[in-house]
Tab-separated table of C-alpha atoms and ligand atoms in Angstrom:
chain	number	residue	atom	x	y	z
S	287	UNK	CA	-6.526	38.238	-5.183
S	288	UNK	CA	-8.106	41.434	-7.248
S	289	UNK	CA	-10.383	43.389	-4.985
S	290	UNK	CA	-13.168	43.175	-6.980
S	291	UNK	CA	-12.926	39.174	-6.563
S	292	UNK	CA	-11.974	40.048	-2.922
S	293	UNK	CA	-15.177	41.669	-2.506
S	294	UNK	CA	-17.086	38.664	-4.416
S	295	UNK	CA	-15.450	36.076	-2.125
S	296	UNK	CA	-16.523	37.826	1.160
S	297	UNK	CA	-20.478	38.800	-0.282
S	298	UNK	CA	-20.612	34.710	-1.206
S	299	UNK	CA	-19.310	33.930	2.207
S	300	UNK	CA	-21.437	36.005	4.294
S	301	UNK	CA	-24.702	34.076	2.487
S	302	UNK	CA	-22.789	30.984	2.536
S	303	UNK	CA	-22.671	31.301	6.522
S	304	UNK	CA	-26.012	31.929	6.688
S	305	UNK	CA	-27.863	29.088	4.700
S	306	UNK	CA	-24.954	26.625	6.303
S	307	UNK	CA	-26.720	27.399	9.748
S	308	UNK	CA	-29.721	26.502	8.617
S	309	UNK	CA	-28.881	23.266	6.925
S	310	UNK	CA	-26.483	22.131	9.714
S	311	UNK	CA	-25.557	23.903	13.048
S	312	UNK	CA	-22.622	21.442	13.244
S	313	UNK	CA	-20.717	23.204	10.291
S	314	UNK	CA	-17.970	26.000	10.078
S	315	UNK	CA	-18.561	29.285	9.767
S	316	UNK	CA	-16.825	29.332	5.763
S	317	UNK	CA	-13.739	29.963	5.694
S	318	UNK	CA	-11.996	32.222	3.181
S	319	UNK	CA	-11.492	30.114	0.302
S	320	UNK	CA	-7.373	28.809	0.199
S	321	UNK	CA	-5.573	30.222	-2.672
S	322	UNK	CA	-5.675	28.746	-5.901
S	323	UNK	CA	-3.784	27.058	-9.053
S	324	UNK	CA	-5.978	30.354	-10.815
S	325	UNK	CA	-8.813	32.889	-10.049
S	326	UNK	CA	-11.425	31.374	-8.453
S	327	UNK	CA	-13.993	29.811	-10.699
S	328	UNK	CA	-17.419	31.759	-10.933
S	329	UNK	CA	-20.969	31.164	-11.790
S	330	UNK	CA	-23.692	33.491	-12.667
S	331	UNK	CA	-27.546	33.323	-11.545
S	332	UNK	CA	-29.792	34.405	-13.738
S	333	UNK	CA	-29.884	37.616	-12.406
S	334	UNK	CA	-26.027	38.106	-13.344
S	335	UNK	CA	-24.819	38.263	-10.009
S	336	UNK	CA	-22.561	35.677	-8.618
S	337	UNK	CA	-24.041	33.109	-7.451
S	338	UNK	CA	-20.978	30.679	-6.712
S	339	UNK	CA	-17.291	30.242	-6.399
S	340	UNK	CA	-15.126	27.701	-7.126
S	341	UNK	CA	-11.421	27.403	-6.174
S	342	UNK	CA	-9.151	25.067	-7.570
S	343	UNK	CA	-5.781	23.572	-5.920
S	344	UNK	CA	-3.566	20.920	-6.622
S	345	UNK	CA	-1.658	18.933	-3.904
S	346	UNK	CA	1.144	16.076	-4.384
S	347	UNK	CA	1.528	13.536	-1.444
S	348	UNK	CA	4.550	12.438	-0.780
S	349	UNK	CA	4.872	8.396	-0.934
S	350	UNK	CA	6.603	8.659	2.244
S	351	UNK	CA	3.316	9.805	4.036
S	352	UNK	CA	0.650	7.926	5.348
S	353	UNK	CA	-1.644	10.495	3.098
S	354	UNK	CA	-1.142	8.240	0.194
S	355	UNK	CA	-2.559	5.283	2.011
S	356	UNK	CA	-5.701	7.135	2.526
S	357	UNK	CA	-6.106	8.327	-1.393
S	358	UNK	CA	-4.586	8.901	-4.383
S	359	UNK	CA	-1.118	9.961	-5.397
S	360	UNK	CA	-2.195	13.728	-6.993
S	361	UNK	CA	-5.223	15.277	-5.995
S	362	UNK	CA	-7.270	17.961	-7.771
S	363	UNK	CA	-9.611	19.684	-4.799
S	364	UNK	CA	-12.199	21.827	-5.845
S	365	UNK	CA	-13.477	24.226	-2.562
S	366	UNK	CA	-17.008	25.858	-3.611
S	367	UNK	CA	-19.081	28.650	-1.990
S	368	UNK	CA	-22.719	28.817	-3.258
S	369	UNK	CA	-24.995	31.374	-2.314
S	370	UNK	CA	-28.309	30.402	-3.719
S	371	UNK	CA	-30.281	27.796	-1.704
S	372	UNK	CA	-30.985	25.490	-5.000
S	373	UNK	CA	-26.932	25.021	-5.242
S	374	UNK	CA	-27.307	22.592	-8.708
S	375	UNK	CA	-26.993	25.454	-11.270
S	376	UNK	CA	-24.478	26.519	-9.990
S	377	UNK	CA	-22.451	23.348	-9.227
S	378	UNK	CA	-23.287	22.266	-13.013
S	379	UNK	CA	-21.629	25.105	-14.176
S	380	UNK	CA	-18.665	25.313	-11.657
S	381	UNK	CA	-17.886	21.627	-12.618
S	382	UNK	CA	-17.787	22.004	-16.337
S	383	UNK	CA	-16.061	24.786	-15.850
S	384	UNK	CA	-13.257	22.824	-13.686
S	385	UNK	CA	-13.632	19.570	-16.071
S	386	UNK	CA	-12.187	22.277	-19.016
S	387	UNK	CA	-9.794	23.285	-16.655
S	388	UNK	CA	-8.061	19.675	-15.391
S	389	UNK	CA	-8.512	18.756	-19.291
S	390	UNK	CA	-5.287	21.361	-19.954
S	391	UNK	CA	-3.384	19.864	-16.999
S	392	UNK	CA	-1.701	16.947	-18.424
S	393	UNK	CA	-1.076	15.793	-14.540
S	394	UNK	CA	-4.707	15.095	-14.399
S	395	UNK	CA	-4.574	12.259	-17.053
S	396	UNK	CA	-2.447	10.112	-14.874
S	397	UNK	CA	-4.134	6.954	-13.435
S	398	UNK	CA	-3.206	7.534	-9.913
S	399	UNK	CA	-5.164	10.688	-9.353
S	400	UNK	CA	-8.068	12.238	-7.869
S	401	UNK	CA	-10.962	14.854	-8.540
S	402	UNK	CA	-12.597	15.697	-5.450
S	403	UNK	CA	-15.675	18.089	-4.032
S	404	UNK	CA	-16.000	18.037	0.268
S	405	UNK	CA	-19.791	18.729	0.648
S	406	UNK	CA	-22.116	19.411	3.331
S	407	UNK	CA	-24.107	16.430	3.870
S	408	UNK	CA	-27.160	18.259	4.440
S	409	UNK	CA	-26.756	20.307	1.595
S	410	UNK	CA	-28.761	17.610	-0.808
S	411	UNK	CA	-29.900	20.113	-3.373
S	412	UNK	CA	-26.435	19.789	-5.439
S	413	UNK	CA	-26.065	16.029	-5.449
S	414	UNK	CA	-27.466	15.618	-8.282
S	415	UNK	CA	-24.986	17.509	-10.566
S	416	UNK	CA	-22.358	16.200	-8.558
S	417	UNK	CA	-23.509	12.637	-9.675
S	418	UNK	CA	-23.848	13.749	-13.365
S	419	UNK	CA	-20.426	15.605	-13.678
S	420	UNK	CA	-19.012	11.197	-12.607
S	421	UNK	CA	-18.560	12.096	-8.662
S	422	UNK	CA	-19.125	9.598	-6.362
S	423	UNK	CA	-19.387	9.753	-2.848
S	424	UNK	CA	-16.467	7.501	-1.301
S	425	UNK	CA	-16.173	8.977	2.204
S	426	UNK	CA	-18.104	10.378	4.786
S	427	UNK	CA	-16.711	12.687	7.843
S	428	UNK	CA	-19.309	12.045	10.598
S	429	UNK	CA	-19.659	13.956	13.939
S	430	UNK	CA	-20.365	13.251	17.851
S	431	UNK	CA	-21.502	15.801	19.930
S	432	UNK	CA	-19.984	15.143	23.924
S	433	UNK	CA	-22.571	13.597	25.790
S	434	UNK	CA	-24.620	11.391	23.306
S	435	UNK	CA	-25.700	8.020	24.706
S	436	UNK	CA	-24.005	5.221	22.846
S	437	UNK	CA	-26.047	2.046	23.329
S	438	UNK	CA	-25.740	0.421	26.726
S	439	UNK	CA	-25.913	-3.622	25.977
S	440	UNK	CA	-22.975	-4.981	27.320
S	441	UNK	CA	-22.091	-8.968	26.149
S	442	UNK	CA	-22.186	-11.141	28.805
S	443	UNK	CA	-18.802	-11.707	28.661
S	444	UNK	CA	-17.402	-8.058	28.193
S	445	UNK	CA	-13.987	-7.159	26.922
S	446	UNK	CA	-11.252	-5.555	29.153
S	447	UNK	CA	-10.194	-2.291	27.728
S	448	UNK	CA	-6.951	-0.883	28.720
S	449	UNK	CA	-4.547	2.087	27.175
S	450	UNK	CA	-2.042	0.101	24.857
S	451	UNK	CA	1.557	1.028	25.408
S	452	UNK	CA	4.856	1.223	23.792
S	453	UNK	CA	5.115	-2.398	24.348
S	454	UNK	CA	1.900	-3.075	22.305
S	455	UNK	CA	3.570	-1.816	18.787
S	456	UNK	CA	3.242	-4.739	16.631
S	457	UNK	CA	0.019	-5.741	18.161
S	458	UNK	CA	-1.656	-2.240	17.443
S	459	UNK	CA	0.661	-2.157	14.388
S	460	UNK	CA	-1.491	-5.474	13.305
S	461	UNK	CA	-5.153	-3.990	14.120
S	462	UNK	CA	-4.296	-0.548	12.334
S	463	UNK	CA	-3.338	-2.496	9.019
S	464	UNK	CA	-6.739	-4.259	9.571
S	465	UNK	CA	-8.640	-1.248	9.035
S	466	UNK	CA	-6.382	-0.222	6.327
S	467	UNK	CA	-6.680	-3.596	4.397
S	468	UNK	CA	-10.850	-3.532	5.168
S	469	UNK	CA	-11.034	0.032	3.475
S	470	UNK	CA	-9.581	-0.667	0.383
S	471	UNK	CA	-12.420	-3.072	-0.621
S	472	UNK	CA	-14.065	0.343	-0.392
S	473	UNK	CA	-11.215	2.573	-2.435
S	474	UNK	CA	-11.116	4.199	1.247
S	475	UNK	CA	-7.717	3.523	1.214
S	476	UNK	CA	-5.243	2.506	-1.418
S	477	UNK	CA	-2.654	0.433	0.073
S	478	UNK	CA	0.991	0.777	-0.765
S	479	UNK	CA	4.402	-0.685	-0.695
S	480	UNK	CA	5.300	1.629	2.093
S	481	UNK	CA	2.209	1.504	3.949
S	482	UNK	CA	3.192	-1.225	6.513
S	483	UNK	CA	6.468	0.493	7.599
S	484	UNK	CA	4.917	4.095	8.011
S	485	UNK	CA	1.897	2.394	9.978
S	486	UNK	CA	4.476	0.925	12.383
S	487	UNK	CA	6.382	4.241	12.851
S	488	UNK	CA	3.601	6.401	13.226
S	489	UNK	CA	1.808	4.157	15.893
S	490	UNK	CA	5.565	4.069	17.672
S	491	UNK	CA	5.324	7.648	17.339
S	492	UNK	CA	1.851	7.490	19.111
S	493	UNK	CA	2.541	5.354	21.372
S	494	UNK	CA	5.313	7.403	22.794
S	495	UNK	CA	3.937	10.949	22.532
S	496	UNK	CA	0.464	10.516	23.103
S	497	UNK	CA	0.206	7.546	25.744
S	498	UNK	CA	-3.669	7.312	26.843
S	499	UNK	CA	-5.428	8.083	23.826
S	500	UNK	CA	-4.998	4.841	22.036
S	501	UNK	CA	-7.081	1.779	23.592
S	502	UNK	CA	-6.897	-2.042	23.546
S	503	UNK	CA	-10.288	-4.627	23.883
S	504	UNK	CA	-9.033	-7.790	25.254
S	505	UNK	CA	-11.117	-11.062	25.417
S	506	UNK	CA	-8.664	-14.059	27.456
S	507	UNK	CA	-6.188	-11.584	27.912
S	508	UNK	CA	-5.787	-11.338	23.739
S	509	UNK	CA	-6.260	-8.215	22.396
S	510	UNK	CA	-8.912	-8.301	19.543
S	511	UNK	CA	-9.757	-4.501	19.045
S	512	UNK	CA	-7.999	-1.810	18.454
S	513	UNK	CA	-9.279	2.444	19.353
S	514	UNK	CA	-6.814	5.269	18.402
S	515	UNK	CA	-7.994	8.609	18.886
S	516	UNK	CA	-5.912	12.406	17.982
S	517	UNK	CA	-6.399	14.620	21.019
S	518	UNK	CA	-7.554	18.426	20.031
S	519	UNK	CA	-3.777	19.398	20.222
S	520	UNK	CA	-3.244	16.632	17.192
S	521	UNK	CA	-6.612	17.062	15.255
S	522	UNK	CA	-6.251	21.173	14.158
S	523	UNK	CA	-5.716	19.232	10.670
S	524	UNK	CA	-9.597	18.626	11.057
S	525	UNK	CA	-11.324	20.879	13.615
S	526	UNK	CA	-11.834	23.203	10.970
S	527	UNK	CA	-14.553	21.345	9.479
S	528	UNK	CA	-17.010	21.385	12.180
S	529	UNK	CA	-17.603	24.222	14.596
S	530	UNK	CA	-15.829	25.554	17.283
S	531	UNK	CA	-15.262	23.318	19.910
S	532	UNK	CA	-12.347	20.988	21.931
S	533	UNK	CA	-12.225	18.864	18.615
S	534	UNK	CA	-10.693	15.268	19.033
S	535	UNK	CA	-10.500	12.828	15.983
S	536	UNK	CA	-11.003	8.882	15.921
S	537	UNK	CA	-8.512	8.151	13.967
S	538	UNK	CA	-8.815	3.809	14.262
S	539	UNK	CA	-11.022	1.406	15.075
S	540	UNK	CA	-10.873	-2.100	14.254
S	541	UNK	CA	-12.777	-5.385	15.821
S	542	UNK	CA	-10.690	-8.592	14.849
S	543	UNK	CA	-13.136	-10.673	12.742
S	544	UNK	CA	-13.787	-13.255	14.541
S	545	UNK	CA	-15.249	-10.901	17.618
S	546	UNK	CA	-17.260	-9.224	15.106
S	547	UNK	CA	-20.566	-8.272	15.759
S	548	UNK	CA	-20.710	-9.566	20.260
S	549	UNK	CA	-21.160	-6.149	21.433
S	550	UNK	CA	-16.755	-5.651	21.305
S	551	UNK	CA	-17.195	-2.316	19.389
S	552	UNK	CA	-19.663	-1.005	21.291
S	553	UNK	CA	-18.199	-1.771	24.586
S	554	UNK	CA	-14.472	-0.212	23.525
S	555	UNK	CA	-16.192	2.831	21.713
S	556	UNK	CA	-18.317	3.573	24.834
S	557	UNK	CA	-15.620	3.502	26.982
S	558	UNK	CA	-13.666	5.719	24.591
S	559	UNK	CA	-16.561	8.134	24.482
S	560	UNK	CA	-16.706	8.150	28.488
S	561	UNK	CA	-13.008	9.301	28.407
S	562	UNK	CA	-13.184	11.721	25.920
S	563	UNK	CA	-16.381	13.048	27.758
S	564	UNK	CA	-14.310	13.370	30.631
S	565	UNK	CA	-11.488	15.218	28.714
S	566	UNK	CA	-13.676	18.105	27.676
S	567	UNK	CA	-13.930	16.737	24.137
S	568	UNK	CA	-16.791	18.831	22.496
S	569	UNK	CA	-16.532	17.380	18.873
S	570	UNK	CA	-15.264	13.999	17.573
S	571	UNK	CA	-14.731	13.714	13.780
S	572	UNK	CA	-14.301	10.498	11.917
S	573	UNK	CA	-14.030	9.305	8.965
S	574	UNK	CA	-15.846	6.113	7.462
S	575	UNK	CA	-15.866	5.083	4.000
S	576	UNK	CA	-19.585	5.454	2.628
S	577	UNK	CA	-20.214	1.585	1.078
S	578	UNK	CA	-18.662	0.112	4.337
S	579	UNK	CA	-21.426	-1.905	5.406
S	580	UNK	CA	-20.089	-2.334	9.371
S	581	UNK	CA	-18.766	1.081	9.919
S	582	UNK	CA	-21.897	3.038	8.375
S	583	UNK	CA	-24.131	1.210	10.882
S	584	UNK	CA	-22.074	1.077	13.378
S	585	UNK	CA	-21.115	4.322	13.900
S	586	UNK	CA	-24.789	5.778	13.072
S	587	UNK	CA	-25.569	3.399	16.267
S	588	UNK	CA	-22.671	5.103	18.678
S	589	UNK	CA	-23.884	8.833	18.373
S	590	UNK	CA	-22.697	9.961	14.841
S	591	UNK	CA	-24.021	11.496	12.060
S	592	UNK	CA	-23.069	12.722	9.113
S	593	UNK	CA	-21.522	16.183	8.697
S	594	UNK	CA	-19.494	16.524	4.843
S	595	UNK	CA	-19.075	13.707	2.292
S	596	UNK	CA	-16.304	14.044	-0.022
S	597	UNK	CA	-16.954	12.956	-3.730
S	598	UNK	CA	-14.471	11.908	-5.913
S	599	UNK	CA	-13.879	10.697	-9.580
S	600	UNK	CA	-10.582	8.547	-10.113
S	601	UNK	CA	-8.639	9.503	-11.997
S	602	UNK	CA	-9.150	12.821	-11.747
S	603	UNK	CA	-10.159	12.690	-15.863
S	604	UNK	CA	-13.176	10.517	-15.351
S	605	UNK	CA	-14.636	14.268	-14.506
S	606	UNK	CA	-17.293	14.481	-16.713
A	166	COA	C1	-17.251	-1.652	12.671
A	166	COA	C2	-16.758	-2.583	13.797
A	166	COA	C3	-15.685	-1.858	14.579
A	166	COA	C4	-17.955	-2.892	14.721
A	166	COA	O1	-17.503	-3.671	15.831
A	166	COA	P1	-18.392	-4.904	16.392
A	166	COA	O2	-17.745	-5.434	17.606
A	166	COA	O3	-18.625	-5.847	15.264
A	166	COA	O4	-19.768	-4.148	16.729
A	166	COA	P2	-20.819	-4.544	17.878
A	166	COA	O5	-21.017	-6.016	17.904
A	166	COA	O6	-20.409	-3.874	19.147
A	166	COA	O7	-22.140	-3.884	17.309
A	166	COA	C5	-22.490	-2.556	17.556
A	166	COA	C6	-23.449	-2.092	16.483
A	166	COA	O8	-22.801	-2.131	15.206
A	166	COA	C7	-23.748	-2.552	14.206
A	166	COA	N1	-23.303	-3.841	13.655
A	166	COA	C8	-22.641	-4.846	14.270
A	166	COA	N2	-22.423	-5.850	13.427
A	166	COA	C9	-22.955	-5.509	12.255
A	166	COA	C10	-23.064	-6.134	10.987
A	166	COA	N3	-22.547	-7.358	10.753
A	166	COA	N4	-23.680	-5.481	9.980
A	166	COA	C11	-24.196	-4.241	10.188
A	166	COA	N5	-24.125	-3.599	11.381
A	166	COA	C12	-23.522	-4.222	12.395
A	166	COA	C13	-25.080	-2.702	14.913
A	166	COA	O9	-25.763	-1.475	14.833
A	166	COA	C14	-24.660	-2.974	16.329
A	166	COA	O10	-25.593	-2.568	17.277
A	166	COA	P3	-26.807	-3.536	17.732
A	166	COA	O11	-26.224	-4.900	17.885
A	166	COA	O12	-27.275	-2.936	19.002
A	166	COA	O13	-27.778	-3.434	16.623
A	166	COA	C15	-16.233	-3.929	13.236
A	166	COA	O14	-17.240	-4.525	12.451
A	166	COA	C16	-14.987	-3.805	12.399
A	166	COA	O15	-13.870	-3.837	12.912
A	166	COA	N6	-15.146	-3.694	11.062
A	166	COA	C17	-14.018	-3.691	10.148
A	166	COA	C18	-13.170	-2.424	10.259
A	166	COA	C19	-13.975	-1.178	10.129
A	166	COA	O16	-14.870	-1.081	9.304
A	166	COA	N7	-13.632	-0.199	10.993
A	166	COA	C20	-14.267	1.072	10.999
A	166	COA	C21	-13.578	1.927	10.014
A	166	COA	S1	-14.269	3.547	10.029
């Protein structure tokens, strides 16, 4: 990168960490934006100084990776900085300046494709443009902070939870293609021929490596719910996102319909949250998929809240 962008990058930054605290103590300090497909993007304020960045990268995923069951086959990821604390000038701009830019890539034009923004939840002054350049919101990553109560009204007749082992594979196999057929109602996930298969030998993968941080609910001595969670050692992929901390990810979690809605979830997820207390978990990330009308509620009633929501327009031409 040319110095004199260098020296752009790290002035946005510096103001970008500041008005981040104040919207949301929960996110990063910004991270030096990753290298692009080009220069970063810019956008002038009025007073001809820059008053946002906007870096462009393109990523494949494989179809051997579970990555493709959570989104689409090419993505187009635009990372912005914004210094100003009314961000929608500047978003207007960087986006039609990105829409001319994924018009020349003839990639972008194919159906299975993605545009997509990650933005600070609390950071509601931008929506707007985001909206009028065809973004939607499809996912949310919400946040738990150790120690928040999770509501204590226990069924009367209340699941037994217990770590699932190796010998649980096609059961948790079952529950984890739940979720996974659930989101897609939602274009949370976009299920695929392989899907099935790579569920199977990731959760044997899991299973083995990880034993203890993936939980079954039983009712009868069936298991009807299903709680996978990525230790800190597993979840670097996400930790970034959020501050500094011991950050674990919930990866799963699944209630078999027809145990929907007795107090199942809440029981498993509080004795998840008791373990992961007990871990020295600081942080736990998920993800939900925003028109879910279960997991929104749900997980606003176990101790999350929202921390980024990623916006997307699909294909990635539907930019506007
Ligand atoms: C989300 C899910 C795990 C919740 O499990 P559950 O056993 O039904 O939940 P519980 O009965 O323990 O309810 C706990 C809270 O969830 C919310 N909730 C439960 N059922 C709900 C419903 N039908 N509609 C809206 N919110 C609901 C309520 O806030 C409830 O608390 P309250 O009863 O004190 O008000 C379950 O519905 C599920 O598996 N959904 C499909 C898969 C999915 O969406 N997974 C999450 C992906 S991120």
């Amino acid at each position: 990168m040319p110095w004199v962008i260098r020296d752009v990058v790290s002035d946005i930054n510096k103001a970008v960490a500041r008005r981040w605290q104040g919207l949301d103590p929960l996110l990063p300090e910004p991270s030096d934006p990753p290298e692009g497909c080009m220069p970063p993007l810019l956008a002038l304020g009025d007073n001809g100084r820059p008053a946002g960045l906007g870096v462009c990268r393109h990523q494949h995923v494989p179809a051997d990776t579970l990555a493709q069951t959570w989104g689409a086959a090419a993505k187009f990821v635009l990372t912005m900085r914004l210094r100003e604390a009314d961000t929608k000038p500047a978003v207007d701009d960087l986006l039609t300046q990105w829409r001319e830019h994924l018009e020349t890539q003839p990639e972008a034009r194919k159906d299975d494709t993605a545009a997509i923004v990650n933005w600070p939840a609390r950071d509601v002054t931008g929506v707007l443009a985001l909206l009028r350049h065809g973004l939607r919101p499809v996912t949310v990553i919400a946040v738990r902070q150790a120690g928040r109560p999770s509501p204590a009204n226990t069924p009367a007749k209340g699941p037994v939870i217990r770590p699932a082992g190796p010998a649980d594979l096609d059961v948790v196999t079952e529950l984890e293609m739940g979720v996974v057929r659930y989101d897609a109602h939602f274009g949370g996930s976009v299920p695929r021929p392989a899907t099935e298969a790579l569920v199977r030998a990731e959760t044997q993968a899991a299973l083995a490596k990880r034993p203890g941080w993936t939980w079954l609910a039983e009712h009868d001595g069936q298991p009807v719910a299903l709680a996978v969670v990525e230790p800190p050692e597993a979840a670097t992929w996400i930790a970034g996102m959020t501050r500094p901390g011991a950050t674990a990810y919930l990866q799963t979690m699944f209630v078999h319909p027809a145990q929907r809605s007795g107090g199942t979830g809440a029981a498993l997820v509080r004795h998840v949250h008791d373990e992961l207390d007990t871990r020295g978990v600081d942080l736990t990330l998920l993800h939900y998929a925003q028109v879910n009308p279960l997991s929104a509620p749900f997980w606003h009633r176990m101790g999350y809240r929202p921390l980024w929501s990623t916006w997307e327009a699909r294909p990635a031409s539907t930019l506007r």
